[in-house]
Coordinates of C-alpha atoms and ligand atoms in Angstrom, one line a residue:
X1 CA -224.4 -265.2 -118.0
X2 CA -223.9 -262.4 -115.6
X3 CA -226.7 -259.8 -114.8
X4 CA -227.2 -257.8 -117.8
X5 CA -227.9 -254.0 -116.0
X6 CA -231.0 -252.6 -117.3
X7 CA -232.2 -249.0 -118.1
X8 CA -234.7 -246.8 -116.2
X9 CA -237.2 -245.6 -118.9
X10 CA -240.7 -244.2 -117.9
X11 CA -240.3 -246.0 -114.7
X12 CA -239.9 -249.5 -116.1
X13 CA -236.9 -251.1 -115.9
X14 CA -236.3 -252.5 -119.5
X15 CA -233.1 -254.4 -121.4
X16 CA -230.8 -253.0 -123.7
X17 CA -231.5 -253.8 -127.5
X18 CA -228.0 -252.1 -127.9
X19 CA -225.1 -254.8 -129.5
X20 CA -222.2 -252.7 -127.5
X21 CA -221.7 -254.1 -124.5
X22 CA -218.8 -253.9 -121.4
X23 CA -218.4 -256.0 -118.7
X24 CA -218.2 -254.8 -115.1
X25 CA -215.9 -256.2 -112.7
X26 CA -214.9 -256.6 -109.0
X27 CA -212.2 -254.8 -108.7
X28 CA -210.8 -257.0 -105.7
X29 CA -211.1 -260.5 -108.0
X30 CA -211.7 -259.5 -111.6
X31 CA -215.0 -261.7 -111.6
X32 CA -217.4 -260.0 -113.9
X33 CA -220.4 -259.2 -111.8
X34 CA -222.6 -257.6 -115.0
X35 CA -222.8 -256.9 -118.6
X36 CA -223.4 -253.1 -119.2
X37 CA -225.5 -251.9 -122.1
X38 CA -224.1 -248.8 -124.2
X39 CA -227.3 -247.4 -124.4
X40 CA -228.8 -246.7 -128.7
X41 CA -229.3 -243.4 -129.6
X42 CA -233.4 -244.2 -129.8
X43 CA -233.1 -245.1 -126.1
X44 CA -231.3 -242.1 -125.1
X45 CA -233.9 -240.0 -126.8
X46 CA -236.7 -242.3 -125.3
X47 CA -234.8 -241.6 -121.8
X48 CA -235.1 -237.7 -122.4
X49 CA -238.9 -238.0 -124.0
X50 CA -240.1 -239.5 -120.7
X51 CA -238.5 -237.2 -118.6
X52 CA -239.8 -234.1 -120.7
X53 CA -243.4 -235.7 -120.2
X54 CA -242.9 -236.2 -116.8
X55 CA -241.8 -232.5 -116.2
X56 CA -245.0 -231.1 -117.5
X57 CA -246.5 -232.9 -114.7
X58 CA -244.4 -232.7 -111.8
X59 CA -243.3 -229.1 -111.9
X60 CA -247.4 -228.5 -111.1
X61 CA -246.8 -230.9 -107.9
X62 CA -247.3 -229.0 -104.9
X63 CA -243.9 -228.5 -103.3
X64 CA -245.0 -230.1 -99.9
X65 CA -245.8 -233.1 -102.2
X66 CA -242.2 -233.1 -103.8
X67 CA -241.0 -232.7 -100.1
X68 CA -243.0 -235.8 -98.8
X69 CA -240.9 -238.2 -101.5
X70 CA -237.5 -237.3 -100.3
X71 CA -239.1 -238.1 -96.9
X72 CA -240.1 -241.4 -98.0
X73 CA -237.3 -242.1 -100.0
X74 CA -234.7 -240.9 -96.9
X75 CA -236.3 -243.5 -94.8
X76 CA -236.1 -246.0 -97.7
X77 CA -232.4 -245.9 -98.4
X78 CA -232.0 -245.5 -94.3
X79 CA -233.7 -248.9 -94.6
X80 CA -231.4 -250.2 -96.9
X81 CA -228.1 -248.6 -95.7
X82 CA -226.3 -252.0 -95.4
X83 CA -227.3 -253.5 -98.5
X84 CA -226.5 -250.8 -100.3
X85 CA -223.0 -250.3 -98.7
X86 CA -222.6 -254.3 -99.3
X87 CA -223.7 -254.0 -103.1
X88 CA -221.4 -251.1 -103.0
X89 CA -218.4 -253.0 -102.2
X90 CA -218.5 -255.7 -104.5
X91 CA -218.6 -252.9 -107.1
X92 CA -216.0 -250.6 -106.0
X93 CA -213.8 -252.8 -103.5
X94 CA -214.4 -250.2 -101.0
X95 CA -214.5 -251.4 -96.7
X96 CA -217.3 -251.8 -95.4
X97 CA -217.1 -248.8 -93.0
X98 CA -216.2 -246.3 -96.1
X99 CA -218.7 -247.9 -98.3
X100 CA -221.1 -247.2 -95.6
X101 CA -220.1 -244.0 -95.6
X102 CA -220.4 -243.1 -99.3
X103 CA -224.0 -244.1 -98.6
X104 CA -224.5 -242.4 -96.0
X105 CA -223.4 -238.6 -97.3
X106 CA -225.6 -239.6 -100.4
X107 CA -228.6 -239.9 -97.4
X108 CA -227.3 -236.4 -96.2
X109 CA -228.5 -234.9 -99.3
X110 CA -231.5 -236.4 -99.6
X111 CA -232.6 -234.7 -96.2
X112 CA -231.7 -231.8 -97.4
X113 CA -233.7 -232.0 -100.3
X114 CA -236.9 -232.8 -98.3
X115 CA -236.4 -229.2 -97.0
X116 CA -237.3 -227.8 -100.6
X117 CA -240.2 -225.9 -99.6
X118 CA -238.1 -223.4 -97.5
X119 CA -234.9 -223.7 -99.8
X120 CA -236.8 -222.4 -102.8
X121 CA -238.7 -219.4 -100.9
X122 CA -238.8 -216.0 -102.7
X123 CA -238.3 -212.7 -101.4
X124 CA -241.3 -210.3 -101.1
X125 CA -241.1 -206.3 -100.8
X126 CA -244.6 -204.5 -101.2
X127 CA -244.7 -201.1 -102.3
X128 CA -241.7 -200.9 -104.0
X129 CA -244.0 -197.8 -106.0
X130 CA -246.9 -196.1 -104.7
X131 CA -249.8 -199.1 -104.9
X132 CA -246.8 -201.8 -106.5
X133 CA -245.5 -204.8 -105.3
X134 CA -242.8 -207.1 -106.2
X135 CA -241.8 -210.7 -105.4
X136 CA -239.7 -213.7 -106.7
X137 CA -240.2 -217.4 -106.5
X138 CA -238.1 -220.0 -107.5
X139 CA -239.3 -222.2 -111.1
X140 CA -238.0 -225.3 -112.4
X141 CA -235.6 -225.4 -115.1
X142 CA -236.9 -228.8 -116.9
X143 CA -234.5 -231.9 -117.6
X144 CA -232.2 -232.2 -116.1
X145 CA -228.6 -234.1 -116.7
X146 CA -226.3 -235.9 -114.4
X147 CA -222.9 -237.9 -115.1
X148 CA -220.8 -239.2 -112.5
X149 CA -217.9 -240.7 -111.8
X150 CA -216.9 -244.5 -110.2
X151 CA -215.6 -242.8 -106.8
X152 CA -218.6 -242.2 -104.9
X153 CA -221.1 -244.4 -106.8
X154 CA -224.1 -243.4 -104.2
X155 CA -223.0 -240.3 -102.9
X156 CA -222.7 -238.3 -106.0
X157 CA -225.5 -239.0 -107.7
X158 CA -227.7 -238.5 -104.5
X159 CA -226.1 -234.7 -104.9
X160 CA -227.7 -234.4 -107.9
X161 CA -231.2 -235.8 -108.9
X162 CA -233.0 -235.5 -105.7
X163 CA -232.3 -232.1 -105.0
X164 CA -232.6 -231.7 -108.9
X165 CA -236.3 -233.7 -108.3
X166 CA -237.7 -231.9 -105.5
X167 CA -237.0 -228.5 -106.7
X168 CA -239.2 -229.4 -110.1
X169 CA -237.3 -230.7 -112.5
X170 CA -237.0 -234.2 -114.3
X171 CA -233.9 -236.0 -114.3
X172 CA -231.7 -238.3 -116.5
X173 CA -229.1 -239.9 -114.9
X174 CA -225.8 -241.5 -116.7
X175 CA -223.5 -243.2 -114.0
X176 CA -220.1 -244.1 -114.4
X177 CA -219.8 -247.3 -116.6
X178 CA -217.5 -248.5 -114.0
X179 CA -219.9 -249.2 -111.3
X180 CA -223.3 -249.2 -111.9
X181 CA -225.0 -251.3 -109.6
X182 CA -225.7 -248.7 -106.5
X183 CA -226.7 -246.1 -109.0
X184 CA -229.3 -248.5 -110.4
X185 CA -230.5 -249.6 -106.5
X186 CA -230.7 -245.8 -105.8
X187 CA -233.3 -245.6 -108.7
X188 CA -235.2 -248.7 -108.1
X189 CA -235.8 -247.5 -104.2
X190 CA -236.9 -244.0 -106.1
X191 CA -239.3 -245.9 -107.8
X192 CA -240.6 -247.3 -104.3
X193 CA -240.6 -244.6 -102.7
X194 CA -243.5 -243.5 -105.1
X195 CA -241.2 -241.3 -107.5
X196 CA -244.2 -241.2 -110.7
X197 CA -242.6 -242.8 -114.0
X198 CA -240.5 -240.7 -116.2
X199 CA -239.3 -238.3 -113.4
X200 CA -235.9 -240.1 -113.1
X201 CA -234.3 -242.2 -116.1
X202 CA -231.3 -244.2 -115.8
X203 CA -229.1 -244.8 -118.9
X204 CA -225.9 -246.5 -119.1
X205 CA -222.5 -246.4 -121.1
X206 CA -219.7 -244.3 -121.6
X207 CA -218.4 -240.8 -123.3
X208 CA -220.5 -241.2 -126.0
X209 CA -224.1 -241.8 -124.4
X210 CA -222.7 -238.5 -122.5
X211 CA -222.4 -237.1 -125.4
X212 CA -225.6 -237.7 -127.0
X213 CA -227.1 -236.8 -124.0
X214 CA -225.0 -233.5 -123.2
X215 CA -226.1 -232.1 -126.7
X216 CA -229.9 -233.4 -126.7
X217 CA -231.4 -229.9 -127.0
X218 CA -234.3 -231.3 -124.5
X219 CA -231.7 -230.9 -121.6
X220 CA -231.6 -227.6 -120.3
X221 CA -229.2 -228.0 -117.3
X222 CA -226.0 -230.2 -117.2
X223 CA -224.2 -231.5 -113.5
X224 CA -221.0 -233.8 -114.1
X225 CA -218.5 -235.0 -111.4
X226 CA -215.6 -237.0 -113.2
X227 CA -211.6 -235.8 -114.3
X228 CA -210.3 -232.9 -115.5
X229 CA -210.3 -234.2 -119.5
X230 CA -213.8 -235.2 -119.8
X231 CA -215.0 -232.2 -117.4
X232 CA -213.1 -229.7 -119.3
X233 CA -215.2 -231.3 -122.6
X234 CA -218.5 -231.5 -120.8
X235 CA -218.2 -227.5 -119.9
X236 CA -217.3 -226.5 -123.3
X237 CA -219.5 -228.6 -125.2
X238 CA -222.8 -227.6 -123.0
X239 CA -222.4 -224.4 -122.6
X240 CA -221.8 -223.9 -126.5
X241 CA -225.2 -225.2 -126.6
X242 CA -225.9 -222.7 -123.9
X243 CA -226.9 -224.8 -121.3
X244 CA -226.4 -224.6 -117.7
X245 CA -223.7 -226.4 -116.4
X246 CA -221.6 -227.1 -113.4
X247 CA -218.5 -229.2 -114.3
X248 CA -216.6 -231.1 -110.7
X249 CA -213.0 -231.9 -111.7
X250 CA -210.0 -233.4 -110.3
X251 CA -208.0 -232.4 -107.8
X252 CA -204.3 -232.3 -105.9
X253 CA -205.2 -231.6 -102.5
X254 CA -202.8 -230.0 -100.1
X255 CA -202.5 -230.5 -96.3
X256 CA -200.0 -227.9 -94.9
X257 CA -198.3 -228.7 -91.0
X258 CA -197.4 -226.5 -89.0
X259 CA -194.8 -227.2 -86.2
X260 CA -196.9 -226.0 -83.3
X261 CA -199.5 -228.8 -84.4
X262 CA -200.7 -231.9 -82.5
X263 CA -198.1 -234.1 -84.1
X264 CA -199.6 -237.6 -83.7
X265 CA -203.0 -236.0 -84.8
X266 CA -201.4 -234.6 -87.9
X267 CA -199.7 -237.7 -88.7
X268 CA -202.8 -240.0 -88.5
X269 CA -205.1 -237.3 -90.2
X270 CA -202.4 -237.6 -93.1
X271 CA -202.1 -241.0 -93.4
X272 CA -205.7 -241.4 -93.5
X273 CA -206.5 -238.6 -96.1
X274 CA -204.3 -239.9 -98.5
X275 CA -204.4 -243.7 -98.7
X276 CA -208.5 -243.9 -97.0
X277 CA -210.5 -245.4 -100.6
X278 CA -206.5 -245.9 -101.7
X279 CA -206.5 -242.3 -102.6
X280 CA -209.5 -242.4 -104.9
X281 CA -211.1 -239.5 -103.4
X282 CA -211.4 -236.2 -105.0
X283 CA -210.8 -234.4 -101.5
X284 CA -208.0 -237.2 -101.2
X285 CA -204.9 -235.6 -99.2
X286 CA -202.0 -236.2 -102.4
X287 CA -199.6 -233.7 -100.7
X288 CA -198.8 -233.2 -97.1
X289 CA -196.5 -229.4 -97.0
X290 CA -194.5 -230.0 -93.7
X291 CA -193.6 -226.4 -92.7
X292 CA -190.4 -225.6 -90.7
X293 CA -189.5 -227.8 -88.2
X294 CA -192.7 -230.1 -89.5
X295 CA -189.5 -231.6 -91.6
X296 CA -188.4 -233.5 -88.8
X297 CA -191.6 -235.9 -89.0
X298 CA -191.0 -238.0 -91.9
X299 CA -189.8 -240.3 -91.1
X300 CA -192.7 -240.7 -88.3
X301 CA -195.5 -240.3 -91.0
X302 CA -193.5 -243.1 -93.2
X303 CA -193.9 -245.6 -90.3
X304 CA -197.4 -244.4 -89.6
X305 CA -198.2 -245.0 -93.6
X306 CA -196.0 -248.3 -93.5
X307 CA -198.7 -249.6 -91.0
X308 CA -202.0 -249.4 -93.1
X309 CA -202.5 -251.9 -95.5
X310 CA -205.0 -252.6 -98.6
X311 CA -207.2 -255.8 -98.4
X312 CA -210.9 -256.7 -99.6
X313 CA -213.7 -255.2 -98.3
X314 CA -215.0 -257.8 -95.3
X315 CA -211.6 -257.8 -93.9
X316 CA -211.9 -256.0 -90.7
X317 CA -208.0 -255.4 -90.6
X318 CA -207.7 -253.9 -94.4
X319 CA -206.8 -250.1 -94.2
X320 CA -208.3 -249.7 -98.2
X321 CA -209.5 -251.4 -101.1
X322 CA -208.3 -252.2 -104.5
X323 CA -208.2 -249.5 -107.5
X324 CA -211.1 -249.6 -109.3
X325 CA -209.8 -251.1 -112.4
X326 CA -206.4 -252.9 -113.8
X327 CA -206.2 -249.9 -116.4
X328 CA -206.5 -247.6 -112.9
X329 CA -203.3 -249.4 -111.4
X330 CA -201.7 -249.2 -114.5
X331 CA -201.7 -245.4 -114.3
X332 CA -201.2 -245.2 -110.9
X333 CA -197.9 -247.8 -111.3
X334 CA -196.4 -245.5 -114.5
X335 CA -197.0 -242.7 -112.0
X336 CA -194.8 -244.0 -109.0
X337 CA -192.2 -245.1 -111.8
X338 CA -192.4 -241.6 -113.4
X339 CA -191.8 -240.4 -110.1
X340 CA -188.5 -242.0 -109.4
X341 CA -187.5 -241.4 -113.1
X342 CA -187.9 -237.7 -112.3
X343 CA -185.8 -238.1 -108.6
X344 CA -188.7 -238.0 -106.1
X345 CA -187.3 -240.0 -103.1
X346 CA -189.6 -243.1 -103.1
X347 CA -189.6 -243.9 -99.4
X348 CA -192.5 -246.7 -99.4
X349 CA -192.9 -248.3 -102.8
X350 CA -196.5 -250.1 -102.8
X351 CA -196.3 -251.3 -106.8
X352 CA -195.4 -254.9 -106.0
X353 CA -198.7 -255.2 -103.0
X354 CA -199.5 -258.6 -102.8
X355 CA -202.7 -259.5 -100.7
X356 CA -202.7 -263.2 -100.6
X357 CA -206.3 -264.1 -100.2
X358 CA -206.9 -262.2 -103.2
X359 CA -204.3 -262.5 -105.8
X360 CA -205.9 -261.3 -108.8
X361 CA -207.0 -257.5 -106.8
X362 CA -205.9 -254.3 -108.4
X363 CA -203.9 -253.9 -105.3
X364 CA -201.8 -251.0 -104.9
X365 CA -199.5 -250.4 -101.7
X366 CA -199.1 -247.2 -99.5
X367 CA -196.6 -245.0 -101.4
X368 CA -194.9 -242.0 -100.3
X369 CA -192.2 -239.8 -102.2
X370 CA -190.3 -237.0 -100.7
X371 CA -188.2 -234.5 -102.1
X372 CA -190.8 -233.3 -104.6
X373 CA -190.4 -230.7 -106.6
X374 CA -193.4 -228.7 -108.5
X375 CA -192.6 -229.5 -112.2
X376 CA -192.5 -233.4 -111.3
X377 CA -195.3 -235.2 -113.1
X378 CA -196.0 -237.0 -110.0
X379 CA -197.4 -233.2 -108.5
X380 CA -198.4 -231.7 -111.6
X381 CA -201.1 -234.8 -112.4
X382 CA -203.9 -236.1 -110.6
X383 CA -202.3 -239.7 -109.1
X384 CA -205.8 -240.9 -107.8
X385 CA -204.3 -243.6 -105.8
X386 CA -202.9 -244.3 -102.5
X387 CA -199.6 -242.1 -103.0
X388 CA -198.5 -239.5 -101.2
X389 CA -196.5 -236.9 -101.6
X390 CA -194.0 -234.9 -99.1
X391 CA -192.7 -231.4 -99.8
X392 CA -191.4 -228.6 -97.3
X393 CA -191.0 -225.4 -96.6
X394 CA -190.2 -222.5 -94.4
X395 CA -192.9 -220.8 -93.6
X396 CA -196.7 -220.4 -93.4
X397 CA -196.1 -217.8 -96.5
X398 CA -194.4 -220.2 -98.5
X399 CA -196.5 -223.1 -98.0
X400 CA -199.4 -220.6 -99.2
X401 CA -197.7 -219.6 -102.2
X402 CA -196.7 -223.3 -102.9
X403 CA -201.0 -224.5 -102.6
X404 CA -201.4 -221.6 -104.6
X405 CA -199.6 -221.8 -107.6
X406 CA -200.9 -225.2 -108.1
X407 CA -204.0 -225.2 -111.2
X408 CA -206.7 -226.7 -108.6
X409 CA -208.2 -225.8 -105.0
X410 CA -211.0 -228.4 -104.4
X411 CA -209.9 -229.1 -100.8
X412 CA -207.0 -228.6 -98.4
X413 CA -206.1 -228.8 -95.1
X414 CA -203.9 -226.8 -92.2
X415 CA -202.9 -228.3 -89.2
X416 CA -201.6 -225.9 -86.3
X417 CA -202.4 -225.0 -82.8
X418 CA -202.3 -221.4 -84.1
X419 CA -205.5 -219.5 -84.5
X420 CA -203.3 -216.4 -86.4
X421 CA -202.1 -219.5 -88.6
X422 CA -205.0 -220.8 -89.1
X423 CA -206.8 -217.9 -90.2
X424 CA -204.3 -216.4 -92.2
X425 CA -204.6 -219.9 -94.1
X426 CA -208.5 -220.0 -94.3
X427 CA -208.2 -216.3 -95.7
X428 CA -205.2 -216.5 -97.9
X429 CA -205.7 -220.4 -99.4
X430 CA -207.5 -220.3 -103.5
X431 CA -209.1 -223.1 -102.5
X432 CA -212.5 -223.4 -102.4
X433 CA -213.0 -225.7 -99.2
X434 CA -210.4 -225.7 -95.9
X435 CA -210.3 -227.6 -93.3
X436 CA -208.5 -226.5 -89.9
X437 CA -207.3 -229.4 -88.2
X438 CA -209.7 -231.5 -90.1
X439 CA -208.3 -233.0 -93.2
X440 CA -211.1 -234.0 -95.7
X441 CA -213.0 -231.0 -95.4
X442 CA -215.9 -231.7 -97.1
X443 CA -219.3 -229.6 -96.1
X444 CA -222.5 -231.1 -95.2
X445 CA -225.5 -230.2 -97.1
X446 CA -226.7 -227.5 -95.8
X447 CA -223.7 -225.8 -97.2
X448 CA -222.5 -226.2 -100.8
X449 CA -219.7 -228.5 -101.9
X450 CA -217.5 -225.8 -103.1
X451 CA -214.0 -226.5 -105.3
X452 CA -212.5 -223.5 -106.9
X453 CA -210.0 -223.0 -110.0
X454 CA -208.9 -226.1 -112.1
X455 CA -211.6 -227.9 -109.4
X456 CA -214.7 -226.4 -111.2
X457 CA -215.9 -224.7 -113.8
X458 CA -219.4 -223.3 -113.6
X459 CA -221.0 -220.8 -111.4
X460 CA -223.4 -222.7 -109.3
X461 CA -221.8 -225.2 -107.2
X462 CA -223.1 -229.0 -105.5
X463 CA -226.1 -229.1 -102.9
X464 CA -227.1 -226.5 -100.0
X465 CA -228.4 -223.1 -101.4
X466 CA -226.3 -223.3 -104.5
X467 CA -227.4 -226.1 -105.6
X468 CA -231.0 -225.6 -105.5
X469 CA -230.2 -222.3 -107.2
X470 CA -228.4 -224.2 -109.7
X471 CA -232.0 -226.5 -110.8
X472 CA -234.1 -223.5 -110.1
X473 CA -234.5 -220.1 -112.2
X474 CA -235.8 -217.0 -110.3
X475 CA -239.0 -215.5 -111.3
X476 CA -239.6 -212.1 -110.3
X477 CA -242.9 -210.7 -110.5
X478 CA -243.8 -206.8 -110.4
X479 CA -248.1 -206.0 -109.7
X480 CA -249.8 -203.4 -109.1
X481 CA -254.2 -203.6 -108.3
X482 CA -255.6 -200.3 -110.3
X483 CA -257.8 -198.7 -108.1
X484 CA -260.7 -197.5 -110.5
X485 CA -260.9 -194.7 -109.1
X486 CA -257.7 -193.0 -110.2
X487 CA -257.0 -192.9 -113.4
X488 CA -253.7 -191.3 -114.7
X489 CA -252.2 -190.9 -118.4
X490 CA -249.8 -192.9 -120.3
X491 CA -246.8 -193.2 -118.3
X492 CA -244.4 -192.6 -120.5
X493 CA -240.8 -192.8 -118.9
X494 CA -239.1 -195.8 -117.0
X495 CA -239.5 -194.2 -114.0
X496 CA -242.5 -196.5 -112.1
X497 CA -244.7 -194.3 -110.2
Ligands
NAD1 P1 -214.2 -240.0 -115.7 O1 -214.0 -238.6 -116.2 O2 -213.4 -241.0 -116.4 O3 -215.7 -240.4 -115.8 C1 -216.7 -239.6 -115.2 C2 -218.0 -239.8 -116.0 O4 -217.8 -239.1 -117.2 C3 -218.4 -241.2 -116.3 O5 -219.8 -241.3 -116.2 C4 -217.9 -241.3 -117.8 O6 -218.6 -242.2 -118.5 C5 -218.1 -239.9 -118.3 N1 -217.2 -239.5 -119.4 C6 -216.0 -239.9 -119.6 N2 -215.5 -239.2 -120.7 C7 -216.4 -238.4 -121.1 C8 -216.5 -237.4 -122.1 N3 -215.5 -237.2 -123.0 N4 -217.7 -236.7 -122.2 C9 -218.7 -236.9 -121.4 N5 -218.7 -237.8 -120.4 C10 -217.6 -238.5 -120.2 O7 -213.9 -239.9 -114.2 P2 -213.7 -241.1 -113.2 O8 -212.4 -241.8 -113.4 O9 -215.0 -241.9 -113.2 O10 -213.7 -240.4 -111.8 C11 -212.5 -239.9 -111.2 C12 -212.3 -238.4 -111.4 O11 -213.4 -237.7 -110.9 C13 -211.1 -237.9 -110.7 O12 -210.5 -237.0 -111.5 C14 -211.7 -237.1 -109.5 O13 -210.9 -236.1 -109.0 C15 -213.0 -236.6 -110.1 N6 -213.9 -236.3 -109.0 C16 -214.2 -235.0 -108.7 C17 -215.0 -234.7 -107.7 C18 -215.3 -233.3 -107.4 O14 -216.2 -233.0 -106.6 N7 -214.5 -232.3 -107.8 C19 -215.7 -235.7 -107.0 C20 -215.5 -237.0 -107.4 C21 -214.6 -237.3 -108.4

């Protein structure tokens, strides 16, 4: 019997008494590597008790105190980088290198979250009347929820419940069904790092633990990261209970090039950004624009793409790993044939990728189409796997209009040796993070991870200040010290004297 993963209640790890169980596999072999409970409703509302009990305590914990466990816990999961990156792996089928990676941004966040003492200072203005002062701190909001999705299995939760933690709040996480493992490592070297019981809860299972979580009045603040569908459901559903939400969809990332750029630079940026975690990134590069004489590259970036290839995630040589799932390449195939159905030229057809020391993989091959046009299905859905797509244009302006008229704006990208180019871009783009000459332009987190339109719905976005604005509610206090020797009448306008 495979491990059976356990929940995170009141800081014990405890086994499922659910009878709904799903089976997680690696993705490269199909061996099951764990059962998965589906979490009962009683241990969903256990998972929510303990972190409501917990709250009462910890939002009275000195915020040096709060700081000092990110500290510990940064230099824990420092520690245990490689495990976790080699746990991560088996889960995902990710390299080595990008799985160490995934990690690593997770770590990122975590540092920044051990800077909540200066994050969550107030503002201070004295006499804002004759003998009145005013000021604002920050307060916790209370539990807090976080879903995520199978990409980024240590990064995306580390966005969410340490900054979530060390601003006040308690936390119950719900990680993608898909890969579990790392979420559940990340918790047990929480625990370690002296994180007091209740504070973080782990339950597992699919859309409908979400749901019994997402409308469990005890949760006050909701954080998901998965596609457009469920994120779309999440936002409506939790804000009709008027709760706070921030809702990170999916994506079709542009990368626009421009004639005057470094040409072999673009080309490998490209290749990279599209077919790096075989295109299951939500900053994934799905369409390069080549702009004016840009066309002439194609077939250049077609033997660049021809080049990489997908293998398992110890093979030094393998460009990317498998999809995540046989459902996953099932999509992604129906997409590529939906693509020449429509009349996309299919230049590199990866649906028949063999990689012979692992047969049974969800292997998919790089995959490029040209001669797309905007009402294809191939552009107007999320692919999510190693395919990309080449359309062209004339000019900057067109290329512009082109990104813009697409539904989302998570990320893109513009490659030029032109400043005026590149600003225009920055300045003229509705997408909420570019990258100039830098293709996968996602912020560290100091700043905030900011998509826009069809990318995000919500106010507050991921990490840096907007983040710990998003698990924090300002209090603003207004006092005024009678002196007792002047005594004056009712005041009785608004007017504060
Ligand atoms: P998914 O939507 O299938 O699942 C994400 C999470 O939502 C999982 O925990 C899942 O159990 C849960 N879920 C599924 N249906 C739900 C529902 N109806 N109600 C509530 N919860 C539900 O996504 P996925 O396949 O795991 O992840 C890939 C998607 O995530 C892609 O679309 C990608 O673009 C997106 N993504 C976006 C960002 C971003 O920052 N914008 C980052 C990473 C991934």
């Amino acid at each position: 019997m495979a491990y059976q993963v356990p929940l995170l209640i009141n800081g014990n790890m405890v086994q499922s008494h659910t009878k709904q169980w799903l089976e997680v596999t690696n993705p490269a072999t199909q061996d099951v590597i764990a059962h998965l409970p589906c979490a009962t409703g009683d241990e969903v509302r256990l998972a929510v008790v303990a972190a409501k009990a917990a709250f009462t305590k910890w939002r009275r914990v000195p915020v040096p105190e709060r700081a000092r466990l990110m500290l510990r816990y940064q230099a824990l999961l420092k520690e245990q980088h490689d495990e976790l990156a080699r746990l991560l792996c088996k889960d995902t089928g990710k390299t080595l290198e990008d799985a160490r990676g995934d990690v690593w941004r997770g770590i990122e966040v975590v540092e920044q979250a051990a800077h909540v003492a200066s994050l969550t200072m107030g503002e201070t203005q004295a006499e804002v009347a004759t003998g009145v002062d005013c000021y604002s701190f920050s307060q916790p909001l209370g539990v807090c929820l976080g879903i995520t999705p199978f990409n980024f299995p240590a990064m995306i939760p580390l966005w969410m419940f340490p900054l979530a933690i060390a601003c006040g709040n308690a936390f119950v996480l719900k990680p993608s069904e898909q890969d579990p493992l790392v979420p559940m490592e990340l918790a047990k070297l929480f625990r370690e790092a002296g994180a007091p019981d209740g504070l973080l809860n782990v339950v597992h299972g699919g859309a409908e633990v979400a749901e019994q979580l997402l409308t469990h009045e005890d949760i006050v603040a909701v954080s998901f990261v998965g596609s457009v569908g469920a994120g779309r459901h999440v936002y409506r559903t939790a804000t009709d209970r008027l709760k706070r939400v921030q809702v990170f969809a999916g994506a079709k990332n542009h990368m626009v090039v421009m004639p005057d750029a470094n040409k072999q630079q673009a080309i490998n940026n490209l290749v990279g950004a599209s077919v790096g975690a075989a295109g299951q990134r939500c900053m994934a590069i799905s369409v390069g624009v080549l702009v004016g004489e840009a066309k002439a590259w194609l077939a250049e970036i077609k033997e660049a793409l021809a080049k990489v290839r997908p293998g398992a995630w110890n093979d030094p040589k393998a460009g990317y790993g498998p999809l995540i799932s046989q459902a996953a390449k099932k999509r992604v195939l129906g997409l590529i044939e939906a693509g020449k159905r429509e009349g996309a030229d299919c230049l590199l057809d990866g649906s028949n990728c063999i990689v012979s020391d692992h047969p049974d993989g969800n292997w998919v091959g790089p995959t490029l189409f040209a001669g797309v046009t905007p009402t294809m299905r191939i552009y107007t859905e999320e692919i999510f796997g190693p395919v990309l797509l080449l359309m062209t244009v004339d000019s900057l302006d067109e290329a512009i209009a082109l990104v813009n008229a697409n539904p989302y704006g998570n990320g893109t990208s513009i490659f030029t040796a032109s400043g005026a180019a590149a600003r225009k871009y920055q300045q003229e783009s509705q997408v909420g993070q570019v990258g100039i000459n830098v293709p996968v332009p996602v912020p560290l987190p100091f700043f905030s991870f900011t998509g826009w339109r069809g990318s995000f719905y919500g106010d507050l976005h991921a990490y840096g200040k907007q983040g710990v604005r998003f698990y924090t509610e300002t209090k603003t206090v207004t006092s005024r010290w009678f002196d007792d020797e002047v005594v004056t009448g009712p005041n009785l306008s608004i007017h504060l004297k």
